[in-house]
Coordinates of N, CA, C and O in Angstrom, one line a residue:
X16 N 99.2 -41.3 29.9 CA 98.8 -41.1 28.5 C 99.6 -40.0 27.9 O 100.0 -40.0 26.7
X17 N 100.0 -39.0 28.7 CA 100.7 -37.8 28.2 C 102.0 -38.3 27.6 O 102.5 -37.8 26.5
X18 N 102.7 -39.2 28.3 CA 104.0 -39.6 27.8 C 103.9 -40.4 26.4 O 104.7 -40.2 25.6
X19 N 102.8 -41.1 26.3 CA 102.6 -41.8 25.0 C 102.3 -40.8 23.9 O 102.7 -40.9 22.8
X20 N 101.5 -39.8 24.3 CA 101.1 -38.8 23.3 C 102.4 -38.0 22.9 O 102.5 -37.7 21.7
X21 N 103.2 -37.7 23.9 CA 104.4 -36.9 23.6 C 105.5 -37.6 22.8 O 106.1 -37.1 21.9
X22 N 105.7 -38.9 23.2 CA 106.9 -39.6 22.6 C 106.5 -40.7 21.6 O 107.4 -41.2 21.0
X23 N 105.2 -41.1 21.6 CA 104.8 -42.2 20.8 C 105.0 -43.5 21.5 O 105.7 -43.6 22.6
X24 N 104.4 -44.6 21.0 CA 104.4 -45.9 21.7 C 105.8 -46.6 21.7 O 106.2 -47.2 22.7
X25 N 106.6 -46.4 20.6 CA 107.9 -47.1 20.6 C 109.0 -46.4 21.4 O 109.9 -47.0 21.8
X26 N 108.8 -45.0 21.5 CA 109.9 -44.3 22.1 C 109.6 -43.9 23.6 O 110.4 -43.3 24.2
X27 N 108.5 -44.3 24.1 CA 108.2 -43.9 25.5 C 109.1 -44.7 26.4 O 109.4 -45.9 26.2
X28 N 109.6 -44.0 27.4 CA 110.5 -44.7 28.4 C 109.7 -44.9 29.7 O 108.9 -44.1 30.2
X29 N 109.9 -46.1 30.3 CA 109.2 -46.5 31.5 C 109.5 -45.5 32.6 O 108.7 -45.2 33.5
X30 N 110.8 -45.0 32.7 CA 111.1 -44.0 33.7 C 110.2 -42.8 33.6 O 109.8 -42.3 34.6
X31 N 110.0 -42.3 32.4 CA 109.1 -41.2 32.2 C 107.7 -41.5 32.6 O 107.0 -40.6 33.2
X32 N 107.2 -42.7 32.3 CA 105.8 -43.1 32.7 C 105.7 -43.1 34.2 O 104.8 -42.6 34.8
X33 N 106.7 -43.7 34.8 CA 106.7 -43.9 36.3 C 106.8 -42.5 36.9 O 106.0 -42.2 37.9
X34 N 107.6 -41.6 36.4 CA 107.7 -40.3 37.0 C 106.4 -39.5 36.9 O 105.9 -38.9 37.8
X35 N 105.8 -39.6 35.7 CA 104.5 -38.9 35.4 C 103.4 -39.5 36.3 O 102.6 -38.7 36.8
X36 N 103.4 -40.8 36.6 CA 102.4 -41.4 37.4 C 102.8 -41.3 38.9 O 102.0 -41.8 39.7
X37 N 103.9 -40.7 39.2 CA 104.4 -40.6 40.6 C 104.5 -42.0 41.2 O 104.1 -42.2 42.4
X38 N 105.1 -42.9 40.5 CA 105.4 -44.3 40.9 C 106.8 -44.6 40.7 O 107.5 -43.9 39.9
X39 N 107.3 -45.5 41.4 CA 108.7 -46.0 41.2 C 108.7 -46.9 40.0 O 107.7 -47.5 39.6
X40 N 109.9 -46.9 39.3 CA 110.1 -47.8 38.2 C 109.8 -49.3 38.6 O 109.2 -50.1 37.9
X41 N 110.2 -49.6 39.8 CA 110.0 -51.0 40.3 C 108.5 -51.3 40.4 O 108.1 -52.4 40.0
X42 N 107.7 -50.3 40.8 CA 106.2 -50.5 40.9 C 105.7 -50.8 39.5 O 104.9 -51.7 39.3
X43 N 106.2 -50.0 38.5 CA 105.7 -50.2 37.1 C 106.1 -51.7 36.7 O 105.3 -52.4 36.1
X44 N 107.3 -52.1 37.0 CA 107.8 -53.4 36.5 C 107.1 -54.6 37.3 O 107.0 -55.7 36.8
X45 N 106.6 -54.3 38.4 CA 105.8 -55.3 39.1 C 104.5 -55.6 38.4 O 104.0 -56.7 38.4
X46 N 103.9 -54.6 37.8 CA 102.6 -54.7 37.1 C 102.8 -55.1 35.7 O 102.0 -55.8 35.1
X47 N 103.9 -54.6 35.0 CA 104.1 -54.9 33.6 C 105.5 -55.4 33.5 O 106.5 -54.8 33.9
X48 N 105.6 -56.6 32.9 CA 106.9 -57.3 32.7 C 107.9 -56.5 31.7 O 109.1 -56.6 31.8
X49 N 107.3 -55.8 30.8 CA 108.1 -55.1 29.8 C 107.3 -53.8 29.4 O 106.1 -53.6 29.6
X50 N 108.1 -53.0 28.6 CA 107.4 -51.8 28.1 C 106.3 -52.2 27.1 O 105.3 -51.6 27.0
X51 N 106.6 -53.3 26.3 CA 105.6 -53.8 25.4 C 104.3 -54.2 26.1 O 103.2 -53.9 25.5
X52 N 104.4 -54.8 27.2 CA 103.2 -55.1 28.0 C 102.4 -53.9 28.5 O 101.2 -53.9 28.4
X53 N 103.2 -52.9 28.9 CA 102.6 -51.6 29.3 C 101.9 -51.0 28.1 O 100.7 -50.5 28.2
X54 N 102.5 -50.9 26.9 CA 101.9 -50.4 25.7 C 100.6 -51.1 25.4 O 99.6 -50.5 25.1
X55 N 100.7 -52.4 25.4 CA 99.5 -53.2 25.1 C 98.3 -52.9 26.1 O 97.2 -52.8 25.7
X56 N 98.7 -52.7 27.4 CA 97.6 -52.4 28.4 C 97.0 -51.0 28.1 O 95.8 -50.8 28.2
X57 N 97.9 -50.1 27.8 CA 97.4 -48.7 27.5 C 96.5 -48.7 26.3 O 95.4 -48.2 26.3
X58 N 96.9 -49.4 25.2 CA 96.1 -49.5 24.0 C 94.7 -50.2 24.3 O 93.7 -49.7 23.8
X59 N 94.8 -51.3 25.0 CA 93.6 -52.0 25.4 C 92.6 -51.1 26.1 O 91.4 -51.1 25.9
X60 N 93.1 -50.4 27.1 CA 92.3 -49.5 27.9 C 91.7 -48.4 27.0 O 90.5 -48.1 27.1
X61 N 92.5 -47.8 26.2 CA 92.0 -46.7 25.3 C 91.0 -47.3 24.3 O 90.0 -46.6 24.0
X62 N 91.2 -48.5 23.8 CA 90.2 -49.1 22.9 C 88.9 -49.3 23.6 O 87.8 -49.1 23.0
X63 N 89.0 -49.8 24.8 CA 87.7 -50.1 25.5 C 87.0 -48.8 25.7 O 85.8 -48.7 25.4
X64 N 87.6 -47.7 26.1 CA 87.0 -46.4 26.2 C 86.5 -45.9 24.9 O 85.3 -45.4 24.9
X65 N 87.2 -46.1 23.8 CA 86.8 -45.6 22.5 C 85.5 -46.3 22.1 O 84.6 -45.7 21.6
X66 N 85.5 -47.7 22.3 CA 84.3 -48.4 21.8 C 83.0 -48.1 22.7 O 81.9 -48.0 22.1
X67 N 83.2 -47.8 24.0 CA 82.1 -47.4 24.8 C 81.6 -46.0 24.3 O 80.4 -45.8 24.2
X68 N 82.5 -45.1 24.0 CA 82.2 -43.8 23.4 C 81.4 -43.9 22.1 O 80.4 -43.2 21.9
X69 N 81.9 -44.7 21.2 CA 81.3 -44.9 19.9 C 79.8 -45.5 20.1 O 78.9 -45.0 19.5
X70 N 79.7 -46.5 21.0 CA 78.4 -47.0 21.2 C 77.4 -46.0 21.8 O 76.3 -45.9 21.4
X71 N 77.9 -45.2 22.8 CA 77.0 -44.2 23.3 C 76.7 -43.1 22.3 O 75.5 -42.7 22.3
X72 N 77.6 -42.8 21.4 CA 77.3 -41.8 20.4 C 76.2 -42.3 19.4 O 75.3 -41.6 19.1
X73 N 76.3 -43.5 19.0 CA 75.4 -44.1 18.0 C 74.0 -44.3 18.7 O 73.0 -43.9 18.2
X74 N 74.0 -44.7 20.0 CA 72.8 -44.9 20.7 C 72.0 -43.6 20.9 O 70.8 -43.5 20.8
X75 N 72.8 -42.5 21.1 CA 72.1 -41.2 21.4 C 71.8 -40.5 20.1 O 71.0 -39.5 20.1
X76 N 72.3 -41.0 19.0 CA 72.0 -40.3 17.7 C 70.6 -40.5 17.2 O 70.2 -39.8 16.3
X77 N 69.9 -41.5 17.7 CA 68.6 -41.8 17.2 C 68.6 -42.5 15.9 O 69.6 -43.0 15.4
X78 N 67.4 -42.6 15.2 CA 67.3 -43.3 14.0 C 68.3 -42.8 12.9 O 68.4 -41.6 12.7
X79 N 68.9 -43.8 12.2 CA 69.9 -43.5 11.2 C 69.4 -44.0 9.8 O 68.5 -44.9 9.8
X80 N 69.9 -43.4 8.8 CA 69.6 -44.0 7.5 C 70.0 -45.4 7.4 O 69.3 -46.3 6.9
X81 N 71.2 -45.7 7.9 CA 71.7 -47.1 8.0 C 72.6 -47.2 9.2 O 73.7 -46.6 9.2
X82 N 72.2 -47.9 10.2 CA 72.9 -48.0 11.5 C 74.3 -48.5 11.3 O 75.2 -48.1 11.9
X83 N 74.5 -49.4 10.3 CA 75.8 -50.0 10.1 C 76.8 -49.0 9.5 O 77.9 -48.9 9.9
X84 N 76.3 -48.2 8.5 CA 77.1 -47.2 7.9 C 77.4 -46.1 8.9 O 78.6 -45.6 9.0
X85 N 76.4 -45.7 9.7 CA 76.7 -44.6 10.7 C 77.6 -45.1 11.8 O 78.5 -44.3 12.2
X86 N 77.5 -46.3 12.3 CA 78.4 -46.8 13.3 C 79.8 -46.9 12.8 O 80.7 -46.5 13.5
X87 N 79.9 -47.4 11.5 CA 81.3 -47.5 10.9 C 81.9 -46.1 10.8 O 83.1 -45.9 11.2
X88 N 81.1 -45.2 10.3 CA 81.6 -43.8 10.1 C 82.0 -43.2 11.4 O 83.1 -42.6 11.6
X89 N 81.1 -43.3 12.4 CA 81.4 -42.7 13.7 C 82.7 -43.3 14.3 O 83.5 -42.6 14.9
X90 N 82.8 -44.6 14.1 CA 84.0 -45.3 14.7 C 85.3 -44.8 14.1 O 86.3 -44.5 14.8
X91 N 85.3 -44.6 12.7 CA 86.5 -44.1 12.1 C 86.8 -42.6 12.5 O 88.0 -42.3 12.9
X92 N 85.8 -41.8 12.6 CA 86.0 -40.4 13.0 C 86.4 -40.3 14.4 O 87.3 -39.5 14.7
X93 N 85.8 -41.1 15.3 CA 86.2 -41.0 16.7 C 87.6 -41.6 16.9 O 88.4 -41.0 17.7
X94 N 88.0 -42.6 16.2 CA 89.4 -43.1 16.3 C 90.4 -42.0 15.8 O 91.4 -41.8 16.5
X95 N 90.1 -41.4 14.7 CA 91.0 -40.3 14.2 C 91.1 -39.1 15.2 O 92.1 -38.4 15.3
X96 N 90.0 -38.9 16.0 CA 90.0 -37.8 16.9 C 90.7 -38.2 18.2 O 91.1 -37.3 19.0
X97 N 91.0 -39.5 18.4 CA 91.7 -39.9 19.6 C 93.1 -39.6 19.5 O 93.8 -40.2 18.6
X98 N 93.6 -38.7 20.3 CA 95.0 -38.2 20.1 C 96.1 -39.3 20.2 O 97.1 -39.2 19.5
X99 N 95.9 -40.3 21.1 CA 97.0 -41.2 21.3 C 96.9 -42.4 20.3 O 97.8 -42.8 19.6
X100 N 95.7 -43.0 20.1 CA 95.5 -44.1 19.2 C 95.8 -43.6 17.7 O 96.4 -44.3 17.0
X101 N 95.3 -42.5 17.4 CA 95.5 -42.0 16.0 C 97.0 -41.7 15.8 O 97.5 -42.0 14.7
X102 N 97.7 -41.2 16.8 CA 99.1 -41.0 16.7 C 99.8 -42.3 16.3 O 100.8 -42.3 15.5
X103 N 99.4 -43.4 17.0 CA 100.1 -44.7 16.7 C 99.8 -45.0 15.2 O 100.8 -45.5 14.6
X104 N 98.6 -44.9 14.7 CA 98.3 -45.2 13.3 C 99.2 -44.4 12.4 O 99.7 -44.9 11.4
X105 N 99.2 -43.1 12.7 CA 99.9 -42.1 11.8 C 101.5 -42.3 11.9 O 102.1 -42.4 10.9
X106 N 102.0 -42.4 13.1 CA 103.4 -42.4 13.3 C 104.0 -43.8 13.1 O 105.2 -43.9 12.8
X107 N 103.3 -44.8 13.5 CA 103.9 -46.2 13.5 C 102.9 -47.2 13.1 O 102.4 -48.1 13.9
X108 N 102.5 -47.2 11.8 CA 101.5 -48.2 11.3 C 101.9 -49.6 11.5 O 101.1 -50.5 11.7
X109 N 103.2 -49.9 11.4 CA 103.7 -51.2 11.6 C 103.4 -51.7 13.0 O 103.0 -52.9 13.2
X110 N 103.6 -50.8 14.0 CA 103.2 -51.2 15.4 C 101.7 -51.5 15.5 O 101.3 -52.4 16.1
X111 N 100.9 -50.6 14.8 CA 99.4 -50.8 14.8 C 99.1 -52.2 14.3 O 98.3 -52.9 14.9
X112 N 99.7 -52.6 13.2 CA 99.4 -53.9 12.6 C 99.9 -55.1 13.5 O 99.3 -56.1 13.7
X113 N 101.1 -54.9 14.1 CA 101.7 -55.9 15.0 C 100.7 -56.1 16.2 O 100.4 -57.2 16.6
X114 N 100.2 -55.0 16.8 CA 99.3 -55.1 17.9 C 98.0 -55.6 17.5 O 97.3 -56.3 18.3
X115 N 97.5 -55.3 16.3 CA 96.3 -55.9 15.8 C 96.4 -57.4 15.7 O 95.4 -58.1 16.1
X116 N 97.5 -57.9 15.3 CA 97.7 -59.3 15.2 C 97.7 -59.9 16.7 O 97.1 -61.0 16.9
X117 N 98.4 -59.3 17.6 CA 98.5 -59.8 18.9 C 97.2 -59.8 19.7 O 96.9 -60.6 20.6
X118 N 96.4 -58.7 19.5 CA 95.2 -58.5 20.3 C 93.9 -58.5 19.5 O 92.9 -57.8 19.9
X119 N 93.9 -59.2 18.4 CA 92.7 -59.1 17.5 C 91.4 -59.6 18.2 O 90.4 -59.0 18.2
X120 N 91.5 -60.8 18.9 CA 90.4 -61.3 19.6 C 89.8 -60.4 20.6 O 88.6 -60.2 20.7
X121 N 90.7 -59.7 21.4 CA 90.2 -58.8 22.4 C 89.5 -57.6 21.7 O 88.5 -57.1 22.2
X122 N 90.0 -57.1 20.6 CA 89.4 -56.0 19.9 C 88.0 -56.4 19.4 O 87.1 -55.6 19.5
X123 N 87.9 -57.6 18.8 CA 86.6 -58.1 18.3 C 85.6 -58.2 19.5 O 84.5 -57.8 19.4
X124 N 86.1 -58.7 20.6 CA 85.2 -58.8 21.8 C 84.7 -57.4 22.3 O 83.6 -57.2 22.6
X125 N 85.6 -56.4 22.2 CA 85.2 -55.0 22.6 C 84.1 -54.5 21.6 O 83.2 -53.8 22.0
X126 N 84.3 -54.8 20.3 CA 83.3 -54.4 19.3 C 82.0 -55.1 19.5 O 80.9 -54.5 19.4
X127 N 82.0 -56.4 19.8 CA 80.8 -57.1 20.1 C 80.1 -56.5 21.3 O 78.9 -56.3 21.2
X128 N 80.8 -56.1 22.3 CA 80.2 -55.5 23.5 C 79.5 -54.2 23.1 O 78.4 -53.8 23.5
X129 N 80.2 -53.4 22.2 CA 79.7 -52.1 21.8 C 78.4 -52.3 20.9 O 77.4 -51.6 21.0
X130 N 78.4 -53.4 20.1 CA 77.3 -53.7 19.2 C 76.1 -54.0 20.1 O 74.9 -53.7 19.8
X131 N 76.3 -54.7 21.2 CA 75.1 -55.0 22.1 C 74.5 -53.8 22.7 O 73.3 -53.8 22.9
X132 N 75.3 -52.7 22.8 CA 74.7 -51.4 23.3 C 74.0 -50.7 22.2 O 72.9 -50.2 22.3
X133 N 74.6 -50.8 21.0 CA 74.0 -50.1 19.8 C 72.7 -50.7 19.3 O 71.8 -50.0 19.0
X134 N 72.7 -52.0 19.2 CA 71.5 -52.7 18.7 C 70.3 -52.5 19.6 O 70.5 -52.4 20.9
X135 N 69.1 -52.5 19.0 CA 67.9 -52.5 19.9 C 67.8 -53.7 20.8 O 68.4 -54.7 20.4
X136 N 67.2 -53.6 21.9 CA 67.1 -54.8 22.8 C 66.6 -56.0 22.1 O 65.6 -55.9 21.3
X137 N 67.3 -57.1 22.3 CA 66.9 -58.4 21.7 C 67.4 -58.7 20.3 O 67.3 -59.8 19.8
X138 N 67.9 -57.6 19.6 CA 68.3 -57.8 18.2 C 69.5 -58.8 18.2 O 69.6 -59.7 17.3
X139 N 70.5 -58.6 19.0 CA 71.7 -59.4 19.0 C 71.3 -60.9 19.2 O 71.9 -61.8 18.6
X140 N 70.5 -61.1 20.1 CA 70.0 -62.5 20.4 C 69.3 -63.1 19.2 O 69.4 -64.3 18.9
X141 N 68.5 -62.2 18.6 CA 67.7 -62.7 17.4 C 68.6 -63.1 16.3 O 68.3 -64.2 15.6
X142 N 69.7 -62.4 16.0 CA 70.5 -62.7 14.9 C 71.6 -63.8 15.3 O 72.2 -64.4 14.4
X143 N 71.9 -63.9 16.6 CA 72.8 -64.9 17.0 C 74.2 -64.4 17.3 O 74.7 -63.4 16.6
X144 N 74.8 -65.0 18.3 CA 76.2 -64.6 18.7 C 77.2 -64.7 17.5 O 78.1 -63.8 17.4
X145 N 77.1 -65.7 16.7 CA 78.1 -65.9 15.7 C 77.9 -64.8 14.6 O 78.9 -64.3 14.1
X146 N 76.7 -64.3 14.3 CA 76.5 -63.2 13.4 C 77.0 -61.9 13.9 O 77.7 -61.1 13.2
X147 N 76.8 -61.7 15.2 CA 77.3 -60.4 15.9 C 78.9 -60.5 15.8 O 79.5 -59.5 15.5
X148 N 79.5 -61.6 16.1 CA 80.9 -61.7 16.0 C 81.4 -61.5 14.6 O 82.5 -60.9 14.4
X149 N 80.7 -62.1 13.6 CA 81.1 -61.8 12.2 C 81.1 -60.4 11.9 O 82.0 -59.8 11.2
X150 N 80.0 -59.7 12.3 CA 79.9 -58.2 12.1 C 81.1 -57.5 12.8 O 81.7 -56.6 12.2
X151 N 81.4 -57.8 14.0 CA 82.5 -57.2 14.7 C 83.8 -57.4 14.0 O 84.7 -56.5 13.8
X152 N 84.0 -58.6 13.5 CA 85.2 -58.9 12.7 C 85.3 -58.1 11.4 O 86.3 -57.5 11.1
X153 N 84.2 -57.9 10.7 CA 84.1 -57.1 9.5 C 84.4 -55.6 9.9 O 85.1 -54.9 9.1
X154 N 83.8 -55.2 11.0 CA 84.0 -53.8 11.4 C 85.5 -53.5 11.6 O 86.1 -52.5 11.1
X155 N 86.2 -54.4 12.3 CA 87.6 -54.3 12.6 C 88.4 -54.3 11.3 O 89.3 -53.5 11.1
X156 N 88.2 -55.3 10.5 CA 89.0 -55.4 9.3 C 88.8 -54.2 8.4 O 89.8 -53.7 7.9
X157 N 87.6 -53.8 8.1 CA 87.4 -52.6 7.3 C 87.9 -51.3 7.9 O 88.4 -50.4 7.2
X158 N 87.8 -51.2 9.2 CA 88.3 -50.0 9.9 C 89.8 -50.0 9.7 O 90.4 -48.9 9.5
X159 N 90.5 -51.1 9.9 CA 92.0 -51.1 9.7 C 92.3 -50.7 8.3 O 93.3 -50.0 8.1
X160 N 91.5 -51.2 7.4 CA 91.8 -50.9 6.0 C 91.7 -49.3 5.8 O 92.6 -48.7 5.2
X161 N 90.7 -48.7 6.3 CA 90.5 -47.3 6.1 C 91.6 -46.5 6.9 O 92.1 -45.5 6.3
X162 N 91.9 -47.0 8.1 CA 92.9 -46.2 8.9 C 94.3 -46.4 8.4 O 95.2 -45.5 8.6
X163 N 94.7 -47.6 7.9 CA 96.1 -47.9 7.6 C 96.5 -47.8 6.1 O 97.6 -47.6 5.8
X164 N 95.5 -48.0 5.2 CA 95.9 -48.1 3.8 C 95.5 -46.9 3.0 O 94.5 -46.2 3.3
X165 N 96.3 -46.5 2.0 CA 96.0 -45.4 1.1 C 94.7 -45.8 0.3 O 94.4 -46.9 0.2
X166 N 94.1 -44.8 -0.3 CA 92.9 -45.0 -1.1 C 93.0 -44.1 -2.3 O 93.5 -43.0 -2.2
X167 N 92.4 -44.5 -3.4 CA 92.3 -43.7 -4.6 C 91.4 -42.6 -4.4 O 91.5 -41.5 -5.0
X168 N 90.4 -42.8 -3.6 CA 89.4 -41.7 -3.2 C 89.6 -41.2 -1.8 O 90.0 -42.0 -1.0
X169 N 89.4 -40.0 -1.6 CA 89.6 -39.4 -0.3 C 88.7 -40.1 0.7 O 87.5 -40.4 0.4
X170 N 89.2 -40.3 1.9 CA 88.4 -40.9 3.0 C 88.6 -40.0 4.3 O 88.9 -40.5 5.4
X171 N 88.4 -38.7 4.1 CA 88.7 -37.8 5.2 C 87.4 -37.3 5.9 O 87.4 -37.2 7.1
X172 N 86.3 -37.0 5.1 CA 85.1 -36.5 5.8 C 84.2 -37.6 6.1 O 84.3 -38.8 5.6
X173 N 83.2 -37.3 6.9 CA 82.1 -38.2 7.2 C 81.4 -38.7 6.0 O 81.1 -39.9 5.8
X174 N 81.2 -37.8 5.0 CA 80.5 -38.2 3.8 C 81.4 -39.2 3.0 O 80.9 -40.1 2.4
X175 N 82.7 -38.9 2.9 CA 83.6 -39.8 2.2 C 83.6 -41.2 2.9 O 83.5 -42.2 2.1
X176 N 83.6 -41.3 4.2 CA 83.6 -42.6 4.9 C 82.2 -43.3 4.7 O 82.2 -44.5 4.5
X177 N 81.1 -42.5 4.7 CA 79.8 -43.1 4.5 C 79.7 -43.7 3.1 O 79.2 -44.8 2.9
X178 N 80.3 -43.0 2.1 CA 80.3 -43.5 0.7 C 81.1 -44.8 0.6 O 80.6 -45.8 0.0
X179 N 82.2 -44.8 1.3 CA 83.1 -46.1 1.3 C 82.3 -47.2 2.0 O 82.2 -48.3 1.5
X180 N 81.7 -46.9 3.2 CA 81.0 -47.9 3.9 C 79.8 -48.5 3.1 O 79.6 -49.7 3.1
X181 N 79.1 -47.6 2.4 CA 78.0 -48.1 1.6 C 78.4 -48.9 0.4 O 77.8 -50.0 0.2
X182 N 79.5 -48.5 -0.2 CA 80.0 -49.3 -1.4 C 80.7 -50.6 -1.0 O 80.6 -51.6 -1.8
X183 N 81.4 -50.6 0.1 CA 82.3 -51.7 0.4 C 82.0 -52.5 1.6 O 82.1 -53.7 1.7
X184 N 81.7 -51.7 2.7 CA 81.4 -52.4 4.0 C 80.1 -53.1 4.0 O 80.0 -54.3 4.4
X185 N 79.0 -52.4 3.6 CA 77.7 -53.0 3.7 C 77.6 -54.3 2.9 O 77.0 -55.3 3.4
X186 N 78.1 -54.4 1.7 CA 78.0 -55.7 1.0 C 78.8 -56.9 1.7 O 78.5 -58.0 1.4
X187 N 79.7 -56.5 2.6 CA 80.4 -57.6 3.3 C 79.7 -58.1 4.6 O 80.2 -59.0 5.2
X188 N 78.6 -57.5 4.9 CA 78.0 -57.9 6.2 C 77.5 -59.3 6.1 O 77.1 -59.8 5.0
X189 N 77.4 -60.0 7.2 CA 76.9 -61.4 7.2 C 75.5 -61.4 6.6 O 74.7 -60.4 6.9
X190 N 75.1 -62.4 5.9 CA 73.8 -62.5 5.2 C 72.7 -62.4 6.2 O 71.7 -61.8 5.9
X191 N 72.9 -62.9 7.4 CA 71.8 -62.9 8.5 C 71.5 -61.4 8.8 O 70.3 -61.1 9.1
X192 N 72.4 -60.5 8.7 CA 72.1 -59.1 9.0 C 71.5 -58.4 7.8 O 70.7 -57.5 8.0
X193 N 71.8 -58.8 6.6 CA 71.2 -58.2 5.5 C 69.8 -58.6 5.3 O 69.0 -57.9 4.7
X194 N 69.4 -59.7 5.9 CA 68.0 -60.2 5.8 C 67.0 -59.6 6.8 O 65.8 -59.7 6.6
X195 N 67.5 -58.9 7.8 CA 66.6 -58.3 8.9 C 67.0 -56.9 9.1 O 68.1 -56.5 8.9
X196 N 66.0 -56.1 9.4 CA 66.3 -54.7 9.7 C 66.5 -54.5 11.2 O 66.0 -55.3 12.0
X197 N 67.3 -53.5 11.5 CA 67.6 -53.2 12.9 C 66.5 -52.4 13.5 O 66.0 -51.5 13.0

């Protein structure tokens, strides 16, 4: 991770990663066919950890004014606090978009898993798998929008992000979610 943090995803050298991991370059190439494959694996691992962290944070926060707004806000803030993933967004947004295209389904699946932790027991089953997947898709799309695109209004603080989520994200939720309370 330190090599990705120091050099960024496009400039990291496999030799440096191997040296830091105390492995031979051959060992790295046995596991990963290319640097791009290694980058994708690192991002996937970090995303998995991030989504688990977000779910635990929301679950431990107790009752919220709106669980969807709070989960969205926590997700954006925790992503920005992640030193490696945020560096990719800031330093190389084109790479972030490229990887989002390549690994979109995996990211949605990670969000679905996090939602199952966040939701009260039985809620996901009550609204149905397709509704949970639609929510995960909306979370990812709106998150990418906030993280990658400029905005006329600031989206820096938790309150800024909550206001955005209330005005834009909530109305986009699947109808099945708007009809029931969490």
